[in-house]
Coordinates of C-alpha atoms in Angstrom, one line a residue:
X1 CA 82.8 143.9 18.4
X2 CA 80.6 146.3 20.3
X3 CA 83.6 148.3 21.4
X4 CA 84.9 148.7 17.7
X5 CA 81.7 149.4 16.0
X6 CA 78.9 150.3 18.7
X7 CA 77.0 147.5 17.7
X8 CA 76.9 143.8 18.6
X9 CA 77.6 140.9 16.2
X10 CA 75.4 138.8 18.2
X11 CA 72.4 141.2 17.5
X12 CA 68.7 139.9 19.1
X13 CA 70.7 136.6 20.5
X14 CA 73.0 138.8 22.4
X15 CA 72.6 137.9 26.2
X16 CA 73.7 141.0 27.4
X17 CA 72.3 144.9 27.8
X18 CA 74.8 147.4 26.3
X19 CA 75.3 150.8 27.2
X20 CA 76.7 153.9 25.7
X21 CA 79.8 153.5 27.9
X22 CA 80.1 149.9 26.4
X23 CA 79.2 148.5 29.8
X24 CA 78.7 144.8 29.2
X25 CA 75.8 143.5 32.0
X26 CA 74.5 139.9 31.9
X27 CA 70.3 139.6 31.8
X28 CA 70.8 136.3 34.0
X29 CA 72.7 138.1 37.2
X30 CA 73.7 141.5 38.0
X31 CA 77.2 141.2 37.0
X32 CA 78.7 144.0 35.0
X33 CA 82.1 144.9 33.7
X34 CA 82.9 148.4 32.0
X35 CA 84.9 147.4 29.0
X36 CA 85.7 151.2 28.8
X37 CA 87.3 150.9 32.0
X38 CA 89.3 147.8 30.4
X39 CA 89.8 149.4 27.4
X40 CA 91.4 152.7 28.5
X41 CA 95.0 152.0 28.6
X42 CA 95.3 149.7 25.7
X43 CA 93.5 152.2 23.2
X44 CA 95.5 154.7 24.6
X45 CA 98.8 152.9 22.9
X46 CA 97.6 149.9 21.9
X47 CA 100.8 148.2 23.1
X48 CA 100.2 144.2 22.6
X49 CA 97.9 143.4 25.7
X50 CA 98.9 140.6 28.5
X51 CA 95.8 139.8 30.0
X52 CA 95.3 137.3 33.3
X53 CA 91.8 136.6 34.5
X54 CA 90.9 135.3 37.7
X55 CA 87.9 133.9 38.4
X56 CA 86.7 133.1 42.0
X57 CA 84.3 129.8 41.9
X58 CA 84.0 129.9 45.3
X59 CA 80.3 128.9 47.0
X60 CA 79.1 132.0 46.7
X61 CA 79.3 132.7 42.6
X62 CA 77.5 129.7 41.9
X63 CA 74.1 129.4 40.2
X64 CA 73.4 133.1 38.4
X65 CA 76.9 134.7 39.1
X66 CA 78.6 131.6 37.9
X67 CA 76.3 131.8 34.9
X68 CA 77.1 135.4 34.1
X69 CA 80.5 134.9 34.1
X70 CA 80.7 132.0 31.7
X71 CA 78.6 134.5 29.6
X72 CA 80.6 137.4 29.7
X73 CA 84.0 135.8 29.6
X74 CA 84.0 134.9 26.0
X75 CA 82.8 138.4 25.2
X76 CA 85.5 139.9 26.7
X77 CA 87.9 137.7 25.3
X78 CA 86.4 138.1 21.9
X79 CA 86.0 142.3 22.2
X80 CA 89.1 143.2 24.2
X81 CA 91.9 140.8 22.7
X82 CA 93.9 141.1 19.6
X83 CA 94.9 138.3 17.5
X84 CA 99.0 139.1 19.2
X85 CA 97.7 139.5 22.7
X86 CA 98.2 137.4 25.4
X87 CA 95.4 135.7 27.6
X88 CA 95.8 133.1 30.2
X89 CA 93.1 132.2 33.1
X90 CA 92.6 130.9 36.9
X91 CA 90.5 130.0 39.2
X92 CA 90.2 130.6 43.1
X93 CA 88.1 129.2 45.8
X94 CA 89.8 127.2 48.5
X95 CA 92.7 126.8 46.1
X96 CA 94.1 128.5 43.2
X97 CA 93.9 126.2 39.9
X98 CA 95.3 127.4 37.0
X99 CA 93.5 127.1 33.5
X100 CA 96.5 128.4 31.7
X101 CA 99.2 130.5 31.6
X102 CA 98.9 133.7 29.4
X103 CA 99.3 132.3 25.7
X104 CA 98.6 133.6 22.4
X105 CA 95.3 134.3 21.8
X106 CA 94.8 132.1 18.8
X107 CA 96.2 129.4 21.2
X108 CA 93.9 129.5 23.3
X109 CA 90.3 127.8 23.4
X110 CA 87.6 130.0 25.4
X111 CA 84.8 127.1 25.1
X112 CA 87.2 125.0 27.5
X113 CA 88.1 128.1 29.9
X114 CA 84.2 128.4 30.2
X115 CA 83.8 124.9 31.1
X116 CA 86.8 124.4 33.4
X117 CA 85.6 127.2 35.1
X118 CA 82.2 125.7 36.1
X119 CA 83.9 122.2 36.7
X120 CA 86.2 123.8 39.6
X121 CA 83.4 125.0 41.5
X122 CA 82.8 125.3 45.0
X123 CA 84.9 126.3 48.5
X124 CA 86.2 129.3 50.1
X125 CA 87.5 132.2 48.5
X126 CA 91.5 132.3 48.6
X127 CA 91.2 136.1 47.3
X128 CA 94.7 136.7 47.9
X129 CA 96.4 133.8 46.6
X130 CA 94.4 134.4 43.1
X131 CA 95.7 137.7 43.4
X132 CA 99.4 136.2 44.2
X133 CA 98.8 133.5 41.4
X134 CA 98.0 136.1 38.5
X135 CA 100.8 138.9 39.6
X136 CA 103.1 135.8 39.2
X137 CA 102.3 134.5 35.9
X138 CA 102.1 138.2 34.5
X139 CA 105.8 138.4 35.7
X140 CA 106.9 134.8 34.8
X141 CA 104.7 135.1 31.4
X142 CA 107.5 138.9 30.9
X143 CA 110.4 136.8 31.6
X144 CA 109.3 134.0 29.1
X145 CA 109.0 136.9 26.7
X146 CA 112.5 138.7 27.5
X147 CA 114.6 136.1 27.5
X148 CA 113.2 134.2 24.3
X149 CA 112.6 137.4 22.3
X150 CA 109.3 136.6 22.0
X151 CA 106.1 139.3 20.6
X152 CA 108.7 141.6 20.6
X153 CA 108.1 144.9 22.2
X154 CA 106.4 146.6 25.5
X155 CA 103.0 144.4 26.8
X156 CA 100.2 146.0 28.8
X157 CA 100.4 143.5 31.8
X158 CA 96.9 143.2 33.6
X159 CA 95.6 141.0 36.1
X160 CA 91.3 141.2 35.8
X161 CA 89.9 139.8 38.9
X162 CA 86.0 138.7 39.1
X163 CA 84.5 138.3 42.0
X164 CA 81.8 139.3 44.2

């Protein structure tokens, strides 16, 4: 909402400072994400949007990090994505485990994301097999669409990873 209209639906119960540049940053950790930077190619067209999040749950993000991020993640679900758009989500810390592929965005339920995020908590980082793991369900996510007609037309493919 805040990146539509400059102001946030959530008003005083908001948990996070915005800035001009429609920067969301949590008040419980210093995590921040620049929505503008997010934002910039799909304004730009507005082609329908296939986004994959990973999320590292490793050791280190617990307690505030961990926090943040189940804060802003239904944000940027809620601000970036369009009805049509595509979402799916994964975690990573000594293995990849993936929440879902990238689905419809009215198929999909955030409130669970949030909590299966904090449930898989814990371990290494496997950086780049999260990084492996969302390049290939961008690609297999084009194929579904290709070869069953599906959302017709040209998707935005990106891969959003969090991590410290």
């Amino acid at each position: 909402n805040w990146a539509k209209t400059g102001t946030c639906k959530y008003g005083e119960k908001c948990h996070y400072i915005h800035t001009p540049t429609h920067s969301l940053v949590s008040t419980s950790s210093r995590i921040s994400v620049d929505v503008d930077e997010v934002l910039v190619g799909v304004k730009k067209t507005r082609k329908s949007l296939c986004l994959e999040v990973g999320v590292d749950v490793s050791g280190s993000m617990s307690g505030g990090p961990m926090r943040a991020i189940c804060e802003l993640l239904p944000d940027l679900y809620h601000t970036i994505l369009e009805d049509t758009d595509l979402y799916g989500c994964f975690t990573f810390g000594s293995d990849v485990k993936s929440l879902h592929r990238p689905s419809v965005k009215r198929k999909v339920d955030i409130k669970r994301n949030v909590t299966n995020l904090q449930n898989n908590s814990g371990g290494l980082t496997a950086l780049w097999d999260g990084i492996e793991h969302g390049m290939s369900a961008i690609q297999d996510s084009h194929k579904y669409r290709l070869e069953n007609s599906h959302q017709g037309g040209e998707f935005m493919n990106t891969l959003l990873i969090i991590t410290d």
